[in-house]
Amino acid sequence: MNAQTPVFELRDEDELSLDLIEAQYALRESRDQKNAKSVLVLVSGIELAGKGEAVKQLREWLDPRYLRVKADAPQRLSSDQAFWQSYTRFIPAEGQIVVMFGNWYSDLLATAMQDPKAFKDSTFDQYVQKMRDFENDLRQNHVHVIKVWFDLSWKSLQKRLDQVDPSEQHWHKLHGLDWRNKKQYDTLQSYSQRFTDDWFIIDGEDEKRRDQCFAQYILQTLQALPEHPTQVEQTWQQASIPKELLVPDQNVLEKEQYKDQLNELTRKVAEAMRCDKRNVIIAFEGMDAAGKGGAIKRIVKKLDPREYEIHTIAAPERYELRRPYLWRFWNRLNDSGKITIFDRTWYGRVLVERIEGFASTVAWQRAYDEINRFEQNLTDCQTVIVKIWLAISKDEQARRFKEREQTLHKRFKITEEDWRNRDKWDQYLEAAADMFEQTDTANAPWHVIATDDKYTARIEVLKAILKQLNVD
Amino acid sequence: MNAQTPVFELRDEDELSLDLIEAQYALRESRDQKNAKSVLVLVSGIELAGKGEAVKQLREWLDPRYLRVKADAPQRLSSDQAFWQSYTRFIPAEGQIVVMFGNWYSDLLATAMQDPKAFKDSTFDQYVQKMRDFENDLRQNHVHVIKVWFDLSWKSLQKRLDQVDPSEQHWHKLHGLDWRNKKQYDTLQSYSQRFTDDWFIIDGEDEKRRDQCFAQYILQTLQALPEHPTQVEQTWQQASIPKELLVPDQNVLEKEQYKDQLNELTRKVAEAMRCDKRNVIIAFEGMDAAGKGGAIKRIVKKLDPREYEIHTIAAPERYELRRPYLWRFWNRLNDSGKITIFDRTWYGRVLVERIEGFASTVAWQRAYDEINRFEQNLTDCQTVIVKIWLAISKDEQARRFKEREQTLHKRFKITEEDWRNRDKWDQYLEAAADMFEQTDTANAPWHVIATDDKYTARIEVLKAILKQLNVD
């Protein structure tokens, strides 16, 4: 048994059930509260070790209305999807418990076991590290992840296989694993050694103890959920504001020249995105009225709407606020196709949410690394991310605001809030500066386009996309 | 041009935009209000007729934050999924506008065009009828569906193909259709004749008029959204209450006999569901404390959790209330695998929602047909639905309620609300009787299991499943 695994004594089942239900209700009551939490239980292990039975028993002891068991057969890791992509829809909301039977580890195992000789240990270990980082980010965002591995000795496994009903044998042979094959069993066990040291290990030998261990571990988890972190570790070093943000370019592109360039570049951009084998994500941030909408219009000019999706990001809804802040972006990516454009993005966490105090200091300070990992996971899987910041001068913004106010059908674009945001101009510049310093990564660099000239901005946006796609 | 198609005059674009935005905001303001609505726009038509451009232009004129364009390439209709299944996730919530570029009609066309000789006209027409019924049900549930077909003559299509950029030609040849092939064009047009008579037809010839027609039609729709229907057409004929509901069976199964039968039947049920090529949905309804949970436990006894999903249905959340009441069931089906068990179901509409007044009279009276169509769509696509009603006597319920209250860890199962529901015992019987009369269909009949004996109930449930699966 694993060194970390606490030993639980058998308890009276009714009392255990009562405690579990009370803990479950307390979790549910936490919704929308200061220390709201959810719990995600990843379950994996040796076939016939009894994980299915333990989960069924847990369902008996808990209130099943607020427990979701998501159990899929493992799928091989895909080369163009991050390992979490097919699971994020089932990440629990505040107050919920989700048990994931199929999870990123079972996918990793299925992939590695397919051809263990070709699958390098170092690749395996890299995946495990990424998965742990992802789980840790979930925990920081109040989804408490625990992992439970059900173990079973070779001898016991064979004995249980002998007793299995013929119709079940078919099931247990699924997914290309032959549990009668000692070599395969050993390979799987040696893989499990590589990642289960932060798992709670349950010995599947004793059925009664097995179910209780599982339930008691979950109870212990529910009763000792950590409070949301508030401690900021060190003084924040404000990055200096890039010069171009303070004094945007004042050159003006002539209309004729603009039209010629636009025509050529829109064609090139459409062709480049269409022909690239990778997925393309274009992420826009920038000052209000800096021209994001106009730039997006030109990007898609020569594309058919079936080729892309545009997500214009408004304030999150309540059910979105009950999940990690990246959740609504994960889902939008899952629902989109090859080309996805975001008008405002996950960077809201370190911009508006930082400035308005919607995210705590510790939360926005942590978000840079979380975002970097999120983007790295995507770019690791055949995805190009083009991040564009559109900057204008404060005077130019005032000019555009007033123009909007004077144009009837543009009035909806300008509200009291925009003027209030404008009062925080310097704070936005500071937040942007920090964002560039922390998230201008090699795999997903920022393209800062700072100009008061709309034509120039649009042309530069198109050039930035081509550059990121490595097209001349 | 289609007879139904109104003729729109060209308007000042800024004014049109202003009107559109105001109508869009009014729609948004309707959320959670008495006459809340959403709008779903299905767009299809001849390639290069300009539907893409018209949608892009609409995006310019509206506030893009509250418009979602869902545009997928067509997929062929699947034999084991209802035609709406891949789209229901994108059905708009109250206050939203969704434009579906890929939709069930484009899938139908893609399927028929694949081999028009093998695809019978009558099959085509049946699909169209089912689709119209589905749309009508959406409309009744406050999702206002409109359909827009972009047409283009053969001559103009060829001229536009001549002018297309080479990189775009690749795109336009996708999905197996060759727009240079006159015969194929004619076949498509003859198909379109079969279903577009309730569509708004836009002639793609004149680009400016085309975009304005589209936008003005949407504006007209937004400005004249029908109020929620309240008029009940006729006096409701209350069905008579089946005798077994009034006097459930009082026979008692001996424990030994029960155990033997249970062992055999759980094995048989597991095997039958596993081997059946169809999807299996098991839907439980019944009086409180009638033993739904216990019966479900026995159904899955010899299954692995990766083989099924259980959905225990609680009251809907606010974001679910903003959609048609079937929405949360559509989504749960999409996320589940081969075997799906519902502990409480969509029949809540005609049970608790009817009795508590959460659904209006006209809404629950209409729901029977909606539910029948929903189930028919599923059983048409390789799905078996086993509907089970568990009935006990009123005395037996009192006994079980008290037992629950006296058992610490079962207390969560019994609340004030359960006692209040009990006061409405007769109303529930009446609602159940109506439900049987209206929804006991050949493709998805009800299995009424009325007994005060838990053992008998569990055995009968297993037998009902076998019967519905045609297993002896």
PDB file of C-alpha atoms in Angstrom, chain B residues 182-322:
ATOM      1  CA  LYS B 182     -25.980  20.856 -63.808  1.00  0.00           C
ATOM      2  CA  LYS B 183     -27.656  17.580 -63.012  1.00  0.00           C
ATOM      3  CA  GLN B 184     -26.656  17.824 -59.389  1.00  0.00           C
ATOM      4  CA  TYR B 185     -27.854  21.420 -59.251  1.00  0.00           C
ATOM      5  CA  ASP B 186     -31.206  20.378 -60.664  1.00  0.00           C
ATOM      6  CA  THR B 187     -31.509  17.513 -58.198  1.00  0.00           C
ATOM      7  CA  LEU B 188     -30.808  19.858 -55.314  1.00  0.00           C
ATOM      8  CA  GLN B 189     -33.342  22.344 -56.600  1.00  0.00           C
ATOM      9  CA  SER B 190     -35.955  19.655 -56.929  1.00  0.00           C
ATOM     10  CA  TYR B 191     -35.264  18.605 -53.341  1.00  0.00           C
ATOM     11  CA  SER B 192     -35.505  22.196 -52.218  1.00  0.00           C
ATOM     12  CA  GLN B 193     -38.971  22.382 -53.772  1.00  0.00           C
ATOM     13  CA  ARG B 194     -40.006  19.635 -51.384  1.00  0.00           C
ATOM     14  CA  PHE B 195     -39.417  21.577 -48.196  1.00  0.00           C
ATOM     15  CA  THR B 196     -38.979  25.315 -48.722  1.00  0.00           C
ATOM     16  CA  ASP B 197     -42.602  26.345 -48.977  1.00  0.00           C
ATOM     17  CA  ASP B 198     -42.535  27.515 -45.354  1.00  0.00           C
ATOM     18  CA  TRP B 199     -39.157  29.215 -45.795  1.00  0.00           C
ATOM     19  CA  PHE B 200     -38.401  32.836 -46.486  1.00  0.00           C
ATOM     20  CA  ILE B 201     -36.740  32.757 -49.905  1.00  0.00           C
ATOM     21  CA  ILE B 202     -34.077  35.297 -50.773  1.00  0.00           C
ATOM     22  CA  ASP B 203     -32.880  35.738 -54.308  1.00  0.00           C
ATOM     23  CA  GLY B 204     -29.084  35.903 -54.143  1.00  0.00           C
ATOM     24  CA  GLU B 205     -28.809  37.834 -57.400  1.00  0.00           C
ATOM     25  CA  ASP B 206     -28.729  41.374 -56.008  1.00  0.00           C
ATOM     26  CA  GLU B 207     -26.162  41.526 -53.201  1.00  0.00           C
ATOM     27  CA  LYS B 208     -27.339  44.669 -51.495  1.00  0.00           C
ATOM     28  CA  ARG B 209     -30.979  43.660 -51.582  1.00  0.00           C
ATOM     29  CA  ARG B 210     -30.074  40.193 -50.390  1.00  0.00           C
ATOM     30  CA  ASP B 211     -28.395  41.387 -47.175  1.00  0.00           C
ATOM     31  CA  GLN B 212     -31.164  43.852 -46.463  1.00  0.00           C
ATOM     32  CA  CYS B 213     -33.908  41.323 -47.119  1.00  0.00           C
ATOM     33  CA  PHE B 214     -32.317  38.969 -44.669  1.00  0.00           C
ATOM     34  CA  ALA B 215     -31.838  41.604 -41.984  1.00  0.00           C
ATOM     35  CA  GLN B 216     -35.271  43.139 -42.499  1.00  0.00           C
ATOM     36  CA  TYR B 217     -36.918  39.748 -42.282  1.00  0.00           C
ATOM     37  CA  ILE B 218     -35.194  39.150 -38.954  1.00  0.00           C
ATOM     38  CA  LEU B 219     -36.182  42.604 -37.782  1.00  0.00           C
ATOM     39  CA  GLN B 220     -39.783  41.965 -38.756  1.00  0.00           C
ATOM     40  CA  THR B 221     -39.647  38.676 -36.870  1.00  0.00           C
ATOM     41  CA  LEU B 222     -38.194  40.292 -33.761  1.00  0.00           C
ATOM     42  CA  GLN B 223     -40.782  43.046 -33.818  1.00  0.00           C
ATOM     43  CA  ALA B 224     -43.722  40.685 -34.132  1.00  0.00           C
ATOM     44  CA  LEU B 225     -42.848  37.786 -31.860  1.00  0.00           C
ATOM     45  CA  PRO B 226     -46.030  36.029 -30.794  1.00  0.00           C
ATOM     46  CA  GLU B 227     -47.015  36.095 -27.141  1.00  0.00           C
ATOM     47  CA  HIS B 228     -46.962  32.858 -25.227  1.00  0.00           C
ATOM     48  CA  PRO B 229     -50.149  30.975 -25.958  1.00  0.00           C
ATOM     49  CA  THR B 230     -52.579  30.843 -23.039  1.00  0.00           C
ATOM     50  CA  GLN B 231     -55.798  29.767 -24.697  1.00  0.00           C
ATOM     51  CA  VAL B 232     -56.810  26.200 -23.882  1.00  0.00           C
ATOM     52  CA  GLU B 233     -58.745  24.914 -26.847  1.00  0.00           C
ATOM     53  CA  GLN B 234     -61.153  22.511 -25.252  1.00  0.00           C
ATOM     54  CA  THR B 235     -62.233  21.146 -21.915  1.00  0.00           C
ATOM     55  CA  TRP B 236     -59.796  18.590 -20.625  1.00  0.00           C
ATOM     56  CA  GLN B 237     -61.126  15.055 -20.512  1.00  0.00           C
ATOM     57  CA  GLN B 238     -59.726  13.526 -17.346  1.00  0.00           C
ATOM     58  CA  ALA B 239     -58.830   9.866 -17.921  1.00  0.00           C
ATOM     59  CA  SER B 240     -60.101   7.349 -15.432  1.00  0.00           C
ATOM     60  CA  ILE B 241     -57.564   6.115 -12.928  1.00  0.00           C
ATOM     61  CA  PRO B 242     -56.341   2.559 -13.580  1.00  0.00           C
ATOM     62  CA  LYS B 243     -57.544   0.193 -10.903  1.00  0.00           C
ATOM     63  CA  GLU B 244     -54.095  -1.113  -9.999  1.00  0.00           C
ATOM     64  CA  LEU B 245     -53.036   2.400  -9.033  1.00  0.00           C
ATOM     65  CA  LEU B 246     -55.884   2.599  -6.560  1.00  0.00           C
ATOM     66  CA  VAL B 247     -55.372  -0.899  -5.187  1.00  0.00           C
ATOM     67  CA  PRO B 248     -51.833  -2.134  -5.761  1.00  0.00           C
ATOM     68  CA  ASP B 249     -51.089  -5.813  -5.616  1.00  0.00           C
ATOM     69  CA  GLN B 250     -50.643  -7.130  -2.081  1.00  0.00           C
ATOM     70  CA  ASN B 251     -48.883 -10.388  -2.851  1.00  0.00           C
ATOM     71  CA  VAL B 252     -45.539 -10.839  -1.163  1.00  0.00           C
ATOM     72  CA  LEU B 253     -42.491 -12.535  -2.646  1.00  0.00           C
ATOM     73  CA  GLU B 254     -40.524 -14.698  -0.238  1.00  0.00           C
ATOM     74  CA  LYS B 255     -36.931 -13.646   0.305  1.00  0.00           C
ATOM     75  CA  GLU B 256     -35.383 -16.881  -0.937  1.00  0.00           C
ATOM     76  CA  GLN B 257     -37.465 -16.883  -4.075  1.00  0.00           C
ATOM     77  CA  TYR B 258     -36.645 -13.212  -4.613  1.00  0.00           C
ATOM     78  CA  LYS B 259     -32.933 -13.824  -4.331  1.00  0.00           C
ATOM     79  CA  ASP B 260     -32.970 -16.625  -6.863  1.00  0.00           C
ATOM     80  CA  GLN B 261     -35.017 -14.686  -9.361  1.00  0.00           C
ATOM     81  CA  LEU B 262     -33.004 -11.533  -8.821  1.00  0.00           C
ATOM     82  CA  ASN B 263     -29.752 -13.316  -9.491  1.00  0.00           C
ATOM     83  CA  GLU B 264     -30.982 -14.772 -12.739  1.00  0.00           C
ATOM     84  CA  LEU B 265     -32.761 -11.642 -13.941  1.00  0.00           C
ATOM     85  CA  THR B 266     -29.963  -9.158 -13.201  1.00  0.00           C
ATOM     86  CA  ARG B 267     -27.650 -11.341 -15.261  1.00  0.00           C
ATOM     87  CA  LYS B 268     -30.164 -11.603 -18.077  1.00  0.00           C
ATOM     88  CA  VAL B 269     -30.857  -7.872 -18.108  1.00  0.00           C
ATOM     89  CA  ALA B 270     -27.166  -6.998 -18.157  1.00  0.00           C
ATOM     90  CA  GLU B 271     -26.545  -9.382 -21.010  1.00  0.00           C
ATOM     91  CA  ALA B 272     -29.578  -8.246 -22.970  1.00  0.00           C
ATOM     92  CA  MET B 273     -28.681  -4.566 -22.760  1.00  0.00           C
ATOM     93  CA  ARG B 274     -25.044  -5.257 -23.553  1.00  0.00           C
ATOM     94  CA  CYS B 275     -25.807  -7.399 -26.594  1.00  0.00           C
ATOM     95  CA  ASP B 276     -28.591  -5.276 -28.023  1.00  0.00           C
ATOM     96  CA  LYS B 277     -27.274  -3.152 -30.850  1.00  0.00           C
ATOM     97  CA  ARG B 278     -29.664  -0.370 -29.930  1.00  0.00           C
ATOM     98  CA  ASN B 279     -29.274   2.317 -27.292  1.00  0.00           C
ATOM     99  CA  VAL B 280     -31.367   1.718 -24.198  1.00  0.00           C
ATOM    100  CA  ILE B 281     -33.134   4.420 -22.204  1.00  0.00           C
ATOM    101  CA  ILE B 282     -34.854   3.417 -18.980  1.00  0.00           C
ATOM    102  CA  ALA B 283     -37.196   6.067 -17.611  1.00  0.00           C
ATOM    103  CA  PHE B 284     -38.540   5.880 -14.065  1.00  0.00           C
ATOM    104  CA  GLU B 285     -41.523   7.716 -12.678  1.00  0.00           C
ATOM    105  CA  GLY B 286     -43.822   6.927  -9.783  1.00  0.00           C
ATOM    106  CA  MET B 287     -44.995   7.957  -6.379  1.00  0.00           C
ATOM    107  CA  ASP B 288     -42.443   9.152  -3.815  1.00  0.00           C
ATOM    108  CA  ALA B 289     -40.874   6.239  -1.927  1.00  0.00           C
ATOM    109  CA  ALA B 290     -42.157   3.743  -4.496  1.00  0.00           C
ATOM    110  CA  GLY B 291     -38.652   2.298  -4.789  1.00  0.00           C
ATOM    111  CA  LYS B 292     -37.140   3.855  -7.920  1.00  0.00           C
ATOM    112  CA  GLY B 293     -33.648   4.058  -6.446  1.00  0.00           C
ATOM    113  CA  GLY B 294     -33.716   0.448  -5.253  1.00  0.00           C
ATOM    114  CA  ALA B 295     -34.913  -0.782  -8.618  1.00  0.00           C
ATOM    115  CA  ILE B 296     -32.171   1.112 -10.457  1.00  0.00           C
ATOM    116  CA  LYS B 297     -29.564  -0.379  -8.153  1.00  0.00           C
ATOM    117  CA  ARG B 298     -30.681  -3.853  -9.241  1.00  0.00           C
ATOM    118  CA  ILE B 299     -30.718  -2.988 -12.940  1.00  0.00           C
ATOM    119  CA  VAL B 300     -27.055  -2.010 -12.905  1.00  0.00           C
ATOM    120  CA  LYS B 301     -26.008  -4.740 -10.473  1.00  0.00           C
ATOM    121  CA  LYS B 302     -24.085  -6.726 -13.075  1.00  0.00           C
ATOM    122  CA  LEU B 303     -23.004  -3.813 -15.211  1.00  0.00           C
ATOM    123  CA  ASP B 304     -19.815  -1.808 -15.021  1.00  0.00           C
ATOM    124  CA  PRO B 305     -20.311   1.943 -14.478  1.00  0.00           C
ATOM    125  CA  ARG B 306     -18.586   2.556 -17.791  1.00  0.00           C
ATOM    126  CA  GLU B 307     -21.508   0.844 -19.488  1.00  0.00           C
ATOM    127  CA  TYR B 308     -24.293   3.139 -18.312  1.00  0.00           C
ATOM    128  CA  GLU B 309     -25.142   6.545 -16.923  1.00  0.00           C
ATOM    129  CA  ILE B 310     -27.769   7.315 -14.295  1.00  0.00           C
ATOM    130  CA  HIS B 311     -29.367  10.760 -14.240  1.00  0.00           C
ATOM    131  CA  THR B 312     -31.190  11.613 -11.047  1.00  0.00           C
ATOM    132  CA  ILE B 313     -33.332  14.564 -11.966  1.00  0.00           C
ATOM    133  CA  ALA B 314     -33.715  17.428  -9.498  1.00  0.00           C
ATOM    134  CA  ALA B 315     -35.519  20.743 -10.015  1.00  0.00           C
ATOM    135  CA  PRO B 316     -34.207  22.644 -13.050  1.00  0.00           C
ATOM    136  CA  GLU B 317     -31.635  25.416 -12.615  1.00  0.00           C
ATOM    137  CA  ARG B 318     -32.346  28.927 -13.835  1.00  0.00           C
ATOM    138  CA  TYR B 319     -30.271  28.544 -17.022  1.00  0.00           C
ATOM    139  CA  GLU B 320     -32.239  25.407 -17.805  1.00  0.00           C
ATOM    140  CA  LEU B 321     -35.544  27.184 -17.250  1.00  0.00           C
ATOM    141  CA  ARG B 322     -34.529  29.590 -19.999  1.00  0.00           C
TER     142      ARG B 322
END
